[in-house]
Short mmCIF file of C-alpha atoms in Angstrom, two decimals:
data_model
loop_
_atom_site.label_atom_id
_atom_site.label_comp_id
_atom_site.label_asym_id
_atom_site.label_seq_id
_atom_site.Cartn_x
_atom_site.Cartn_y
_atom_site.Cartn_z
CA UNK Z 545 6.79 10.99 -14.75
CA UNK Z 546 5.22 8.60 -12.20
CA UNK Z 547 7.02 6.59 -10.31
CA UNK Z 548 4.80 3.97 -10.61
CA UNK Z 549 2.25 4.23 -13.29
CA UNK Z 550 -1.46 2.06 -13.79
CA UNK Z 551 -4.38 2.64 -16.30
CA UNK Z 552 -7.00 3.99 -13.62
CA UNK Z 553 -10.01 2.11 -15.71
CA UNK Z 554 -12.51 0.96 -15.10
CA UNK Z 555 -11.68 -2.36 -16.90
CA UNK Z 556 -14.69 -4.16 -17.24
CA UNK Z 557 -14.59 -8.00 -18.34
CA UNK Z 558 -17.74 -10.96 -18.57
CA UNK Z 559 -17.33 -13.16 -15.78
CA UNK Z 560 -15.27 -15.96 -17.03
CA UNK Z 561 -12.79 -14.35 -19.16
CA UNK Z 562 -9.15 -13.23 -18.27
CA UNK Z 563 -8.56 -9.59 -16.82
CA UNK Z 564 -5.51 -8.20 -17.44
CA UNK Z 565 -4.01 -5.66 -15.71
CA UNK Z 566 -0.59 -3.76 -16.45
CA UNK Z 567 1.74 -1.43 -14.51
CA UNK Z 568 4.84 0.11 -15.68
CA UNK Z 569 7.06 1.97 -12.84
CA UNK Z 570 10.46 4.52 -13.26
CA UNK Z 571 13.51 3.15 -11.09
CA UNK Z 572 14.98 0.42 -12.69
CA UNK Z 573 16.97 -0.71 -9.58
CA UNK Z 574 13.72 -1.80 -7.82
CA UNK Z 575 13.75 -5.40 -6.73
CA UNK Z 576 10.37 -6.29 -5.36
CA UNK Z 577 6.73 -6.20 -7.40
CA UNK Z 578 3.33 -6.60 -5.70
CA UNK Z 579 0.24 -6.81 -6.84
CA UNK Z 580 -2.33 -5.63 -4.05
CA UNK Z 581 -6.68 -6.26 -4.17
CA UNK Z 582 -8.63 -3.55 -2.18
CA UNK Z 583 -12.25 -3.75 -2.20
CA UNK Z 584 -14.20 -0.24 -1.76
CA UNK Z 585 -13.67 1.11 2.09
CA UNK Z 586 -11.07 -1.61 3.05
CA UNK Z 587 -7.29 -1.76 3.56
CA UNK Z 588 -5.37 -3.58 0.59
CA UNK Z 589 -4.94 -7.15 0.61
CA UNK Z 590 -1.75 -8.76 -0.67
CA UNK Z 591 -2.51 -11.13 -3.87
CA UNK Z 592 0.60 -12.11 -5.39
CA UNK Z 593 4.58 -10.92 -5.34
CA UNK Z 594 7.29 -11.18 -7.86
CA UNK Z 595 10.83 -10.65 -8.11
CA UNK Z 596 12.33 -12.39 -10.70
CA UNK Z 597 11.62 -11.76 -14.66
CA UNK Z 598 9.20 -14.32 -15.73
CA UNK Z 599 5.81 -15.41 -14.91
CA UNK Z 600 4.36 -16.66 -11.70
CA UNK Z 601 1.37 -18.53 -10.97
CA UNK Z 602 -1.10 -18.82 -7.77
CA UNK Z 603 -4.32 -20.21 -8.45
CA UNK Z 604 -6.29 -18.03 -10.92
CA UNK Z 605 -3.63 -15.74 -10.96
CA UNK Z 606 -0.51 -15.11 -12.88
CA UNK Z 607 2.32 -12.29 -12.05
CA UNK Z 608 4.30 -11.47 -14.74
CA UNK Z 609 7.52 -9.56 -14.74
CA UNK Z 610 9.77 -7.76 -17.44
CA UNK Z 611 12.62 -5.60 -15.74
CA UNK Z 612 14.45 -4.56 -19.16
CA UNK Z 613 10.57 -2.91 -20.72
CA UNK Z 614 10.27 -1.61 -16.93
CA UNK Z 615 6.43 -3.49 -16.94
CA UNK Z 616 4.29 -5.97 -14.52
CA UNK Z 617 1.26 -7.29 -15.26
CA UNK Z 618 -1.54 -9.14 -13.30
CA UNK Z 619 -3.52 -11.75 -15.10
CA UNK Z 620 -6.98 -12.93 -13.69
CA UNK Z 621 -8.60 -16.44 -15.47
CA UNK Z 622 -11.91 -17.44 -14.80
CA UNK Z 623 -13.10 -13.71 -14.09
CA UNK Z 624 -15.82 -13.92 -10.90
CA UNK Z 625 -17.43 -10.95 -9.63
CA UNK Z 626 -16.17 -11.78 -6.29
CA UNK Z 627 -12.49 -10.04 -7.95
CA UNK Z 628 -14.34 -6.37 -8.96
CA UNK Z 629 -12.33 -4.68 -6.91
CA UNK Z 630 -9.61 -2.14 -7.59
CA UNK Z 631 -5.87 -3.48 -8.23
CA UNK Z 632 -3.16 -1.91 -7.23
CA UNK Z 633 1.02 -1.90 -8.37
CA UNK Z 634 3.38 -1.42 -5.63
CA UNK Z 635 6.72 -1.41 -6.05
CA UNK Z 636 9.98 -1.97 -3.27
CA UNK Z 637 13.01 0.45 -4.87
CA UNK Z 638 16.50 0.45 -4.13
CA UNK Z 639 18.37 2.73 -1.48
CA UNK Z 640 15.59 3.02 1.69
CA UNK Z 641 13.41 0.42 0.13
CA UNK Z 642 10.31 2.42 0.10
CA UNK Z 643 7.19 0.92 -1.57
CA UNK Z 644 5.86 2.74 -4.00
CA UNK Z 645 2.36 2.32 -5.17
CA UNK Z 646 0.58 2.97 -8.37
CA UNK Z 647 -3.28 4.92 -8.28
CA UNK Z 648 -5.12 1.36 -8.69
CA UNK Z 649 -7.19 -0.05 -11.68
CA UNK Z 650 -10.76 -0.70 -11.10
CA UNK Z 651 -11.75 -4.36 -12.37
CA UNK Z 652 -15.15 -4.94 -12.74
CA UNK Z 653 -16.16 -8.45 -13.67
CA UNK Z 654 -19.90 -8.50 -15.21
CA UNK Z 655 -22.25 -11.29 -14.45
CA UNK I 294 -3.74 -13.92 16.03
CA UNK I 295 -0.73 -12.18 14.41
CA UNK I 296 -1.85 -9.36 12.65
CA UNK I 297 -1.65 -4.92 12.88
CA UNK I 298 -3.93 -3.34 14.66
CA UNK I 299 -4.77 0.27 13.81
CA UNK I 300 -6.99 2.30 16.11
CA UNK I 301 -9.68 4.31 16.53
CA UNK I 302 -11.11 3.16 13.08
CA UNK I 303 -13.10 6.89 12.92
CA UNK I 304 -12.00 9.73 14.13
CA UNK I 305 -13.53 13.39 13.68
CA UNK I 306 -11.15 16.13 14.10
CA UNK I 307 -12.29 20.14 14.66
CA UNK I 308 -9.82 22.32 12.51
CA UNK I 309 -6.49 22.84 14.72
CA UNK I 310 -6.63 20.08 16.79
CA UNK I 311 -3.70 17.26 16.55
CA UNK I 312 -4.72 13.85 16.46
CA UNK I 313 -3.05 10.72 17.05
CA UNK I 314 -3.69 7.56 15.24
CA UNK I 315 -2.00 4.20 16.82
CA UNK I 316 -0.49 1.40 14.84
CA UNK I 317 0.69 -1.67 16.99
CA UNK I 318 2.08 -5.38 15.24
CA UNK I 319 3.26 -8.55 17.05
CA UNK I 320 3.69 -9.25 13.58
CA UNK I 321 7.70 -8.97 14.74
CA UNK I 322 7.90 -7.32 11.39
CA UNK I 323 11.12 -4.73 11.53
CA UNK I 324 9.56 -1.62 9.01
CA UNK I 325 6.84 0.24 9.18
CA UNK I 326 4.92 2.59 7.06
CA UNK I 327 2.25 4.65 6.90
CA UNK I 328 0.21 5.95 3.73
CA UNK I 329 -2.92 8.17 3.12
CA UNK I 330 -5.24 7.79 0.66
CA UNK I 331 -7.59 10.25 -0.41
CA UNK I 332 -10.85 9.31 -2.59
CA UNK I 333 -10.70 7.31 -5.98
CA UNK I 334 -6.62 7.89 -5.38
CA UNK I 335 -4.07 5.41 -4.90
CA UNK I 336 -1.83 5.33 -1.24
CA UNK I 337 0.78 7.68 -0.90
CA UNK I 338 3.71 7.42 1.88
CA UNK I 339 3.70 10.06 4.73
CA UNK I 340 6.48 8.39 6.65
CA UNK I 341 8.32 5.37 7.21
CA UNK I 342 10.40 3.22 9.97
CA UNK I 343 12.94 0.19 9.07
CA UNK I 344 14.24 -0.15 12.47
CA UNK I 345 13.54 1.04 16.01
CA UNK I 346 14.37 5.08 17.26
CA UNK I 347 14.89 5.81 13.13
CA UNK I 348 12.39 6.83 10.55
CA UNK I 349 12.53 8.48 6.83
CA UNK I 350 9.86 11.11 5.72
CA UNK I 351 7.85 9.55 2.53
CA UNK I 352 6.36 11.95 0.04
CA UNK I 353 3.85 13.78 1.45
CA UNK I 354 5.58 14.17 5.53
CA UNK I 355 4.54 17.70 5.96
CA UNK I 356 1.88 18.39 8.53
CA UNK I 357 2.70 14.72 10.06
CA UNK I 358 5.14 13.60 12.56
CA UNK I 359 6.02 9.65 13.82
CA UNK I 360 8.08 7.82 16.60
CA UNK I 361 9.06 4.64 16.81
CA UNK I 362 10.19 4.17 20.46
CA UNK I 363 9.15 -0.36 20.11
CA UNK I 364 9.75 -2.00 17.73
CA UNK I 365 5.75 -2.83 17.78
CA UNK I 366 4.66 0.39 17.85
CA UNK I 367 4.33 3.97 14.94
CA UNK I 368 1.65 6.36 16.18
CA UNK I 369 1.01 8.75 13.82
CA UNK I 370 0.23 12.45 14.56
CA UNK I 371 -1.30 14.34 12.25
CA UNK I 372 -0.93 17.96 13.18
CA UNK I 373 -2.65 21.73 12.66
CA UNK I 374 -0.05 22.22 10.01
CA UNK I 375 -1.70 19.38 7.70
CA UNK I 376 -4.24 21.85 5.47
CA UNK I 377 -6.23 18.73 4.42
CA UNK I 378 -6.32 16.16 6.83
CA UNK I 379 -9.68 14.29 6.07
CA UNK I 380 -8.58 10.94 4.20
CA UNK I 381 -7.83 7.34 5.02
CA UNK I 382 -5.32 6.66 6.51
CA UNK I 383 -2.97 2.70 6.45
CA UNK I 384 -0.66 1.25 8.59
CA UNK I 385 1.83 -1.58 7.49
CA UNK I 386 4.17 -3.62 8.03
CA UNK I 387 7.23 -5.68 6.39
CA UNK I 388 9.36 -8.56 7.95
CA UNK I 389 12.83 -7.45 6.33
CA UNK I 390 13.71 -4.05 4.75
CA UNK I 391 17.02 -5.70 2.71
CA UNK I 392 16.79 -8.31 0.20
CA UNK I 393 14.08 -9.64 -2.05
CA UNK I 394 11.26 -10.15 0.56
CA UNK I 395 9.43 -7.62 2.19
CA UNK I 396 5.58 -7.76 1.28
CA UNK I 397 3.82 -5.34 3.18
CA UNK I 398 1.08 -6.28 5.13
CA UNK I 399 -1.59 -3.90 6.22
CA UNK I 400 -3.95 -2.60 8.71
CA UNK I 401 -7.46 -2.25 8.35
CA UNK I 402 -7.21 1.53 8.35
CA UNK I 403 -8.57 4.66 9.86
CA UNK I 404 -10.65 6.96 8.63
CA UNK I 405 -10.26 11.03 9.79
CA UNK I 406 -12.88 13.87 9.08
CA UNK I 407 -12.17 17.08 9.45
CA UNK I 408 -15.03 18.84 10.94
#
């Protein structure tokens, strides 16, 4: 099983509607949930954090968090295609506190 | 600006050479890592540093060795023992290694062909 596990897509939404993207990940003592954007031939760029079960909000985006089901998810309102990009799960683990990050799902937002 | 500088951005490589990639923050950031990613894959860790003159191997370390002699500094090396070097390869960074903090920032990347 994979440590850190993401639907590879792509996930393809109108422009204007809600993307939602899911992870699931394997160690249940990690403590720290990212969600990262990387556009094609660049170095990922840090959209949101999370470390507490819930939901958390930042603009157009929400984090959500469920430790007990082992799941975070990403949502995206107001879909532009400025966020077609590929999303990846990263998650911060016990012991060492590596980061561990999922293969990515491609969002592509149509006009 | 604060940032993490990762040079050179290209890099060709002829088959059993070593090469050296740099990674420098003044980020003060006390870990740092460094992942490869190969094509339509996600990033996977080759090494990583929480605190100066220590490092842990990651998943993929073979073929690769680190030091981290400042805390600003983790060249990479990517040696003749690597089978498949050609990828892209990311620096980051993380202000604490304990706790619930720790977002990792990174570099803009460099990018090694093997010739």
């Amino acid at each position: 099983q994979k440590e850190v596990e993401q639907n590879s897509g792509p996930l393809s939404v109108p422009e204007g509607a809600i993307a939602s993207l899911n992870c699931t990940y394997s160690d249940r003592g990690s403590q720290s949930f990212f969600w990262y954007r990387q556009y094609s031939g660049k170095s990922p760029e840090l959209i949101m954090s999370i470390y507490s079960n819930g939901d958390k909000e930042d603009g157009r985006f929400t984090a959500q968090l469920n430790k007990a089901s082992q799941y975070v998810s990403l949502l995206i309102r107001d879909s532009q295609p400025s966020d077609s990009a590929t999303y990846l799960c990263a998650v911060r683990g016990g012991g060492y506190q590596k980061v561990t990050f999922g293969t990515g799902t491609k969002l592509q937002v149509i006009p | 600006d604060g940032g993490i500088t990762q040079s050179p951005k290209y890099l060709f490589r002829k088959e059993g050479q070593n090469v050296t990639l740099s990674c420098e923050q003044n980020l003060n950031h006390d870990a740092m890592y460094w992942y490869r990613q190969d094509p339509g894959q996600g990033l996977r860790l080759i090494y990583y540093s929480q605190i100066v003159n220590d490092f842990q191997k990651g998943d993929i370390a073979e073929g690769y060795s680190v030091s981290r002699e400042k805390k600003e500094s983790f060249p990479l090396t990517v040696t003749s023992a690597q089978k498949n070097p050609t990828a892209f390869y990311l620096c980051a960074s993380s202000m604490r290694w304990g706790g619930d903090t720790g977002e990792l920032f990174f570099g803009e990347g460099s990018r090694l062909t093997v010739l």
